[in-house]
Short mmCIF file of C-alpha atoms in Angstrom, two decimals:
data_model
loop_
_atom_site.label_atom_id
_atom_site.label_comp_id
_atom_site.label_asym_id
_atom_site.label_seq_id
_atom_site.Cartn_x
_atom_site.Cartn_y
_atom_site.Cartn_z
CA MET A 151 0.01 0.00 0.00
CA THR A 152 1.26 3.48 -0.82
CA HIS A 153 2.17 5.63 2.18
CA THR A 154 0.67 9.10 1.81
CA PRO A 155 1.97 12.00 3.93
CA LEU A 156 -0.53 13.20 6.51
CA GLY A 157 -1.69 16.71 7.23
CA PRO A 158 -4.27 19.23 6.03
CA ASP A 159 -2.20 20.55 3.15
CA THR A 160 -0.19 17.54 1.99
CA HIS A 161 -2.87 15.66 0.05
CA ARG A 162 -3.38 16.62 -3.59
CA ARG A 163 -6.85 15.21 -4.15
CA PRO A 164 -9.55 17.87 -3.56
CA TYR A 165 -11.70 17.47 -0.48
CA TYR A 166 -15.23 16.20 -1.00
CA TRP A 167 -16.75 19.68 -0.70
CA GLU A 168 -14.23 20.96 -3.27
CA GLU A 169 -15.14 18.16 -5.66
CA LEU A 170 -18.80 18.93 -5.16
CA ALA A 171 -18.12 22.59 -5.94
CA ALA A 172 -16.58 21.61 -9.27
CA GLU A 173 -19.56 19.44 -10.16
CA TRP A 174 -22.33 21.51 -8.59
CA SER A 175 -23.54 23.01 -11.86
CA GLY A 176 -23.16 19.80 -13.83
CA PRO A 177 -25.58 16.87 -14.21
CA ARG A 178 -26.21 14.85 -11.06
CA ARG A 179 -25.07 11.23 -11.18
CA THR A 180 -27.05 8.49 -9.49
CA PRO A 181 -25.25 5.51 -7.88
CA GLN A 182 -25.95 2.19 -9.54
CA GLY A 183 -29.03 0.60 -8.03
CA ALA A 184 -30.07 3.70 -6.11
CA GLY A 185 -32.73 6.22 -6.91
CA VAL A 186 -31.33 9.04 -4.75
CA PRO A 187 -29.18 11.75 -6.38
CA ALA A 188 -25.53 11.35 -5.38
CA PRO A 189 -25.25 14.59 -3.35
CA ALA A 190 -28.33 13.73 -1.23
CA TRP A 191 -27.04 10.19 -0.65
CA HIS A 192 -23.65 11.51 0.36
CA LEU A 193 -25.05 14.24 2.58
CA ARG A 194 -27.21 11.75 4.45
CA ALA A 195 -24.10 9.64 5.13
CA LEU A 196 -22.25 12.74 6.37
CA ARG A 197 -25.02 13.63 8.79
CA GLU A 198 -24.90 10.09 10.16
CA GLY A 199 -21.38 10.90 11.25
CA LEU A 200 -22.50 13.67 13.61
CA GLY A 201 -21.32 12.67 17.06
CA ALA A 202 -19.81 9.40 15.81
CA GLU A 203 -16.19 8.36 16.08
CA PRO A 204 -14.12 9.05 12.94
CA GLY A 205 -13.82 6.00 10.74
CA THR A 206 -16.86 4.22 12.20
CA VAL A 207 -19.49 5.38 9.68
CA ALA A 208 -19.36 3.10 6.65
CA GLY A 209 -21.05 5.58 4.32
CA MET A 210 -18.43 8.24 5.04
CA ARG A 211 -15.32 6.20 4.36
CA TYR A 212 -15.40 6.81 0.64
CA LEU A 213 -15.92 10.54 1.12
CA HIS A 214 -12.68 11.05 3.02
CA ARG A 215 -9.81 12.48 1.01
CA VAL A 216 -7.12 12.44 3.72
CA GLU A 217 -5.49 9.09 3.08
CA LEU A 218 -4.13 6.91 5.85
CA THR A 219 -0.81 5.10 5.98
CA ASP A 220 -0.56 1.48 7.07
CA ALA A 221 0.77 2.65 10.44
CA ALA A 222 -2.12 5.08 10.88
CA ARG A 223 -4.69 2.39 10.12
CA GLY A 224 -3.16 0.11 12.73
CA SER A 225 -2.86 2.81 15.38
CA ASP A 226 -5.20 3.17 18.34
CA ARG A 227 -5.77 6.83 17.41
CA LEU A 228 -6.38 8.21 13.94
CA PRO A 229 -4.28 11.19 12.78
CA ARG A 230 -5.56 14.65 13.65
CA SER A 231 -5.97 15.54 9.96
CA TYR A 232 -8.35 12.60 9.50
CA GLN A 233 -10.31 13.44 12.65
CA ALA A 234 -10.54 17.08 11.51
CA GLU A 235 -11.77 16.01 8.08
CA HIS A 236 -14.42 13.79 9.70
CA ALA A 237 -15.64 16.80 11.71
CA ALA A 238 -15.59 19.13 8.68
CA LEU A 239 -17.46 16.58 6.54
CA THR A 240 -20.22 16.13 9.13
CA LEU A 241 -20.61 19.88 9.59
CA PHE A 242 -20.70 20.33 5.81
CA GLY A 243 -23.42 17.67 5.55
CA LEU A 244 -25.50 19.43 8.17
CA HIS A 245 -24.91 22.84 6.57
CA GLN A 246 -25.66 21.72 3.01
CA GLN A 247 -28.92 19.97 3.96
CA GLY A 248 -31.73 21.58 1.96
CA ALA A 249 -29.53 24.51 0.85
CA PRO A 250 -30.23 25.64 -2.74
CA GLN A 251 -26.64 26.76 -3.23
CA LEU A 252 -23.33 25.16 -2.35
CA VAL A 253 -22.40 26.22 1.19
CA HIS A 254 -18.65 25.76 0.71
CA GLN A 255 -17.57 29.33 0.00
CA PRO A 256 -13.79 29.84 -0.27
CA GLY A 257 -12.50 32.85 1.63
CA LEU A 258 -15.23 32.94 4.28
CA GLY A 259 -13.53 32.12 7.58
CA LEU A 260 -15.48 31.41 10.75
CA GLY A 261 -14.96 34.93 12.11
CA THR A 262 -16.14 36.47 8.84
CA VAL A 263 -19.33 34.41 8.65
CA CYS A 264 -20.13 35.21 12.27
CA ARG A 265 -19.74 38.92 11.50
CA VAL A 266 -22.02 38.58 8.47
CA LEU A 267 -24.51 36.54 10.53
CA ARG A 268 -24.56 39.24 13.19
CA ALA A 269 -25.27 41.88 10.54
CA HIS A 270 -28.03 39.67 9.10
CA GLN A 271 -29.68 39.22 12.49
CA ASN A 272 -29.46 42.94 13.23
CA ALA A 273 -31.16 43.65 9.89
CA GLN A 274 -33.90 41.12 10.64
CA THR A 275 -34.64 42.71 14.00
CA SER A 276 -34.07 46.30 12.80
CA ALA A 277 -31.40 46.61 15.47
CA PRO A 278 -28.64 49.17 14.84
CA PRO A 279 -25.25 47.69 13.93
CA PRO A 280 -22.94 47.42 16.95
CA PRO A 281 -20.41 50.23 17.23
CA ARG A 282 -16.84 49.38 16.48
CA GLY A 283 -15.18 48.33 19.68
CA GLU A 284 -18.25 46.64 21.15
CA ARG A 285 -17.18 44.09 23.71
CA SER A 286 -16.64 40.78 21.97
CA ALA A 287 -18.86 38.94 24.46
CA ASP A 288 -21.90 41.08 23.59
CA GLY A 289 -24.62 39.57 21.40
CA PRO A 290 -25.68 35.96 20.76
CA VAL A 291 -23.43 35.41 17.75
CA ALA A 292 -20.42 36.84 19.53
CA ARG A 293 -21.07 34.62 22.52
CA ARG A 294 -21.23 31.54 20.29
CA LEU A 295 -17.97 32.46 18.57
CA THR A 296 -16.32 33.14 21.93
CA ALA A 297 -17.52 29.75 23.18
CA ALA A 298 -15.90 28.10 20.17
CA ALA A 299 -12.69 30.09 20.67
CA THR A 300 -12.39 28.96 24.29
CA ALA A 301 -13.00 25.26 23.60
CA VAL A 302 -10.60 23.08 25.55
CA ASP A 303 -10.40 20.30 22.97
CA LEU A 304 -11.35 19.45 19.41
CA ASP A 305 -14.64 17.78 20.35
CA GLU A 306 -15.85 20.84 22.25
CA LEU A 307 -14.81 23.12 19.38
CA VAL A 308 -16.81 21.02 16.89
CA HIS A 309 -19.79 21.07 19.27
CA HIS A 310 -19.82 24.88 19.32
CA VAL A 311 -19.34 25.22 15.56
CA ARG A 312 -22.17 22.75 15.05
CA ALA A 313 -24.48 25.06 17.06
CA LEU A 314 -23.75 27.84 14.55
CA ILE A 315 -24.52 25.79 11.43
CA PRO A 316 -28.36 25.98 11.56
CA LEU A 317 -28.14 29.76 11.98
CA LEU A 318 -25.83 30.05 8.96
CA ARG A 319 -28.06 27.75 6.88
CA GLN A 320 -31.17 29.74 7.78
CA ALA A 321 -29.45 33.01 6.83
CA GLY A 322 -28.09 31.56 3.58
CA ILE A 323 -24.46 32.11 4.61
CA GLY A 324 -21.70 29.76 3.48
CA LEU A 325 -18.35 28.84 5.00
CA ASP A 326 -14.91 27.95 3.70
CA TYR A 327 -14.72 24.29 4.70
CA THR A 328 -11.16 23.88 3.50
CA ARG A 329 -10.11 26.64 5.86
CA LEU A 330 -12.27 25.19 8.64
CA HIS A 331 -10.51 21.85 8.18
CA ARG A 332 -7.14 23.57 8.53
CA ASP A 333 -8.33 25.41 11.64
CA LEU A 334 -9.48 22.14 13.18
CA CYS A 335 -6.11 20.58 12.38
CA ASP A 336 -4.30 23.53 14.00
CA TRP A 337 -6.42 23.56 17.18
CA LEU A 338 -4.24 23.21 20.32
CA THR A 339 -1.06 23.05 18.23
CA PRO A 340 1.65 25.72 17.92
CA ARG A 341 -0.59 27.30 15.24
CA HIS A 342 -3.50 27.66 17.68
CA GLY A 343 -2.84 31.39 18.13
CA ARG A 344 -3.14 32.05 14.41
CA VAL A 345 -6.59 30.44 14.36
CA LEU A 346 -7.85 32.54 17.27
CA ARG A 347 -6.34 35.74 15.91
CA ALA A 348 -7.88 35.17 12.48
CA TRP A 349 -11.34 34.62 13.97
CA GLY A 350 -11.08 37.73 16.13
CA LEU A 351 -9.73 39.99 13.41
CA GLN A 352 -12.32 38.77 10.92
CA PHE A 353 -15.17 39.23 13.40
CA THR A 354 -14.11 42.79 14.32
CA ASP A 355 -13.36 43.86 10.75
CA PRO A 356 -15.10 47.23 10.16
CA ALA A 357 -17.98 46.46 7.85
CA ASP A 358 -21.09 47.99 6.40
CA ASP A 359 -24.63 47.01 7.37
CA ASN A 360 -24.53 44.05 4.97
CA GLY A 361 -21.43 42.65 6.61
CA GLN A 362 -19.19 43.53 3.66
CA SER A 363 -15.62 44.23 4.70
CA THR A 364 -14.25 47.69 4.13
CA ALA A 365 -10.80 48.50 2.89
CA GLY A 366 -8.00 48.95 5.40
CA THR A 367 -6.48 52.34 6.04
CA GLU A 368 -3.07 53.48 7.17
CA LYS A 369 -4.57 56.02 9.55
CA VAL A 370 -3.94 55.18 13.21
CA GLN A 371 -7.24 55.06 15.09
CA PRO A 372 -7.55 56.51 18.61
CA GLY A 373 -6.93 53.87 21.27
CA PHE A 374 -9.69 52.44 23.44
CA TRP A 375 -8.25 54.38 26.38
CA ASP A 376 -9.08 57.70 24.68
CA GLY A 377 -12.81 57.20 25.21
CA PHE A 378 -12.74 55.11 28.38
CA ASP A 379 -15.05 56.34 31.15
CA PRO A 380 -14.22 54.94 34.62
CA ALA A 381 -17.76 55.83 35.74
CA ASP A 382 -19.42 53.40 33.31
CA ALA A 383 -21.30 50.57 34.99
CA ASP A 384 -19.27 47.93 33.17
CA ALA A 385 -15.90 49.64 33.60
CA GLY A 386 -14.70 47.02 36.10
CA ALA A 387 -15.57 44.15 33.77
CA VAL A 388 -13.87 45.90 30.86
CA LEU A 389 -10.65 46.40 32.83
CA ALA A 390 -10.71 42.77 33.97
CA ALA A 391 -11.03 41.71 30.33
CA LEU A 392 -8.06 43.87 29.37
CA ARG A 393 -5.95 42.50 32.22
CA SER A 394 -6.66 38.96 31.00
CA GLY A 395 -4.44 39.81 28.02
CA LEU A 396 -1.33 40.30 30.19
CA GLY A 397 1.40 37.98 28.99
CA GLU A 398 -0.78 36.51 26.23
CA GLU A 399 -0.14 36.67 22.50
CA ALA A 400 -2.02 39.41 20.70
CA GLY A 401 -5.35 38.30 19.24
CA THR A 402 -5.58 35.06 21.22
CA VAL A 403 -7.81 36.32 24.08
CA PRO A 404 -11.41 36.51 22.81
CA VAL A 405 -12.61 38.99 25.47
CA VAL A 406 -10.03 41.49 24.21
CA TRP A 407 -11.03 41.28 20.52
CA GLY A 408 -13.58 44.08 20.72
CA PHE A 409 -11.11 46.60 22.14
CA TYR A 410 -8.57 46.58 19.28
CA ARG A 411 -8.40 49.66 17.07
CA THR A 412 -5.46 48.58 14.89
CA THR A 413 -6.34 49.06 11.23
CA MET A 414 -5.29 46.50 8.62
CA GLY A 415 -6.53 45.22 5.31
CA SER A 416 -9.02 42.38 5.21
CA ASP A 417 -6.43 40.11 3.60
CA LEU A 418 -4.30 40.40 6.75
CA ARG A 419 -7.34 39.85 8.96
CA VAL A 420 -8.32 36.70 7.08
CA ARG A 421 -4.81 35.29 7.61
CA GLY A 422 -4.71 36.26 11.27
CA ALA A 423 -1.58 38.33 10.72
CA LEU A 424 0.48 39.13 13.82
CA THR A 425 1.62 42.67 13.02
CA ARG A 426 3.79 44.95 15.12
CA ASP A 427 0.86 47.37 15.42
CA LEU A 428 -1.39 44.68 16.85
CA ILE A 429 1.25 43.40 19.28
CA ALA A 430 1.91 46.95 20.55
CA GLU A 431 -1.76 47.77 20.96
CA HIS A 432 -2.43 44.51 22.79
CA ALA A 433 0.41 45.23 25.22
CA ALA A 434 -0.78 48.82 25.76
CA LEU A 435 -4.37 47.68 26.37
CA SER A 436 -3.34 45.11 28.97
CA LEU A 437 -1.09 47.65 30.71
CA PHE A 438 -3.92 50.18 30.70
CA GLY A 439 -6.23 47.60 32.29
CA LEU A 440 -3.68 47.02 35.05
CA HIS A 441 -2.94 50.74 35.54
CA GLN A 442 -6.59 51.88 35.55
CA GLN A 443 -7.78 49.21 38.02
CA GLY A 444 -9.62 50.86 40.91
CA ARG A 445 -8.98 54.44 39.75
CA GLN A 446 -11.86 56.92 39.51
CA GLN A 447 -10.10 59.12 36.94
CA SER A 448 -8.69 58.00 33.61
CA VAL A 449 -4.98 57.22 33.82
CA HIS A 450 -4.50 58.09 30.16
CA THR A 451 -2.70 61.44 30.50
CA PRO A 452 -1.43 62.98 27.26
CA GLY A 453 2.13 64.22 27.46
CA VAL A 454 3.25 62.06 30.40
CA SER A 455 6.08 59.76 29.36
CA PRO A 456 7.50 56.96 31.54
CA GLY A 457 10.38 59.31 32.39
CA THR A 458 7.99 62.03 33.54
CA ALA A 459 5.93 59.47 35.50
CA CYS A 460 9.06 58.27 37.34
CA ARG A 461 9.99 61.88 38.22
CA LEU A 462 6.48 62.50 39.55
CA LEU A 463 6.69 59.26 41.52
CA LEU A 464 9.72 60.61 43.37
CA ALA A 465 8.17 64.06 43.86
CA ARG A 466 5.05 62.61 45.52
CA ASP A 467 7.15 60.68 48.05
CA HIS A 468 5.24 57.40 48.20
CA GLY A 469 7.92 55.59 50.15
CA ILE A 470 10.08 54.52 47.24
CA SER A 471 13.71 55.64 47.16
CA GLN A 472 15.35 57.56 44.35
CA ALA A 473 17.76 54.67 43.80
CA ALA A 474 14.84 52.24 43.37
CA VAL A 475 13.07 54.52 40.89
CA GLU A 476 16.29 55.11 38.94
CA GLU A 477 16.88 51.37 38.79
CA ARG A 478 13.38 50.72 37.46
CA LEU A 479 13.75 53.43 34.83
CA GLY A 480 17.20 52.17 33.94
CA VAL A 481 16.10 48.63 33.14
CA LEU A 482 13.15 50.05 31.20
CA LEU A 483 15.39 52.26 29.09
CA THR A 484 17.79 49.40 28.34
CA SER A 485 15.07 47.01 27.16
CA VAL A 486 16.27 45.23 24.03
CA ASP A 487 12.88 44.60 22.45
CA MET A 488 9.17 45.32 22.65
CA GLY A 489 8.46 42.34 24.90
CA GLU A 490 11.05 43.34 27.48
CA LEU A 491 9.86 46.95 27.42
CA ALA A 492 6.27 45.83 28.09
CA HIS A 493 7.50 43.58 30.92
CA HIS A 494 9.32 46.43 32.69
CA LEU A 495 6.38 48.80 32.17
CA ARG A 496 4.12 46.20 33.80
CA SER A 497 6.24 46.23 36.98
CA LEU A 498 5.88 50.02 37.11
CA MET A 499 2.08 50.11 36.92
CA PRO A 500 1.22 49.26 40.57
CA LEU A 501 3.47 52.10 41.76
CA LEU A 502 1.93 54.61 39.37
CA ARG A 503 -1.59 53.50 40.25
CA LYS A 504 -0.94 53.89 43.98
CA ALA A 505 0.56 57.36 43.48
CA GLU A 506 -2.29 58.36 41.09
CA ILE A 507 0.10 59.10 38.24
CA GLY A 508 -1.06 58.66 34.65
CA LEU A 509 0.70 57.87 31.38
CA ASP A 510 0.25 58.86 27.77
CA TYR A 511 -0.99 55.59 26.26
CA ASP A 512 -0.89 56.91 22.71
CA LEU A 513 2.81 57.56 23.22
CA LEU A 514 3.20 54.19 24.91
CA ARG A 515 1.61 52.35 22.00
CA ARG A 516 3.89 54.12 19.50
CA ALA A 517 6.95 53.42 21.66
CA LEU A 518 6.13 49.73 21.94
CA ARG A 519 5.44 49.47 18.22
CA ASN A 520 8.70 51.13 17.14
CA TRP A 521 11.07 50.14 19.96
CA ASP A 522 12.91 47.34 18.13
CA ASP A 523 11.57 47.87 14.60
CA PRO A 524 14.55 47.24 12.28
CA GLN A 525 13.05 49.73 9.82
CA ARG A 526 13.11 52.50 12.48
CA SER A 527 16.42 51.97 14.21
CA ASP A 528 16.64 55.65 15.17
CA VAL A 529 13.50 55.56 17.35
CA GLN A 530 14.83 53.62 20.34
CA PRO A 531 17.80 55.91 21.10
CA LYS A 532 15.58 58.97 20.68
CA LEU A 533 13.01 57.61 23.12
CA ARG A 534 15.70 56.68 25.62
CA SER A 535 17.15 60.17 25.52
CA SER A 536 13.75 61.83 25.70
CA TRP A 537 12.54 59.76 28.65
CA ASP A 538 15.83 60.23 30.48
CA ARG A 539 15.58 64.03 30.01
CA ASP A 540 11.98 63.92 31.26
CA PHE A 541 13.13 62.17 34.42
CA HIS A 542 15.95 64.62 35.16
CA ARG A 543 14.01 67.76 34.32
CA LYS A 544 14.34 70.25 37.18
CA ASP A 545 10.96 71.98 36.86
CA PRO A 546 8.51 69.58 38.53
CA SER A 547 5.54 71.20 36.81
CA ALA A 548 7.01 70.78 33.32
#
């Protein structure tokens, strides 16, 4: 028997849903001895696989396109790519049931179809579209997507995606099943973050009332902190959501998705691109959530750099010595990259919060974004010099 490499992208034969797409407009073939059109016969077999173990449904075996090696067939556990294809096939069978058009739609990732579904439901109920920056947990579609994004294993993920399928079918919305198969293969692997980031960026893509994505822009949007009101009833929950992003990779924490303002083209969103802008904004948001915790006034203070904040910390005499402040500023200024800079800023936040000292988070986001950018090698020394001058400035009111 020929040994075929395993994995979502190593096979060359099109998946079943891709084959069906190529034949969808052609004449339907009927299996010998059966009076049911081939697609209906196949789809019934796929639906029989819902909730069943991969490889146990006889009618599905000929619809798999991920081939198994001899070793895989004799193993106690089938390869992830085969399990993922089983899940994608069953979901496709459920989705395609009774649909007048093919539901496999290349380019429509799970985050995109949830965004379109949300727009469809808003239109059906005459509800206004949610403002950009709405908390990602708000709304029934968002909650379903968040539930999928926080699944602890592949079975739970498939369960939550399955709950979305009837809603998509009712709204006439398709899904890219080849991409879904790849996402299922990547779940809880080193590529897990890319899957989450893609879903979040697709779902929060600025769009019109019909759910159509708008073009990206190079203009930097104001950060979430610019409009934050500590007096809002849900301010505490918002800050807790932001703090949950501390130490996590940008785009991988679903409760933070709705707070991003980074602009990028839809092609980057579809791929789940990890850009410097997104990394910097994620770090700034999580630091803001830590800094703002328990404060009645916004800690976003335009014009206050980390150097100025350290000088004010000494001037307000909150029991920390000059040597300790200088040491903290020193390690901050000698950070070698964005990650180290964010780490040292994090250790400074409890002191600034206690002393009621703010920071310019627009400046902080720019500093994090450019700190170790090889295309902007002049920025880091300029920031170091500027923040050091701010710390040693004699006029305490300046």
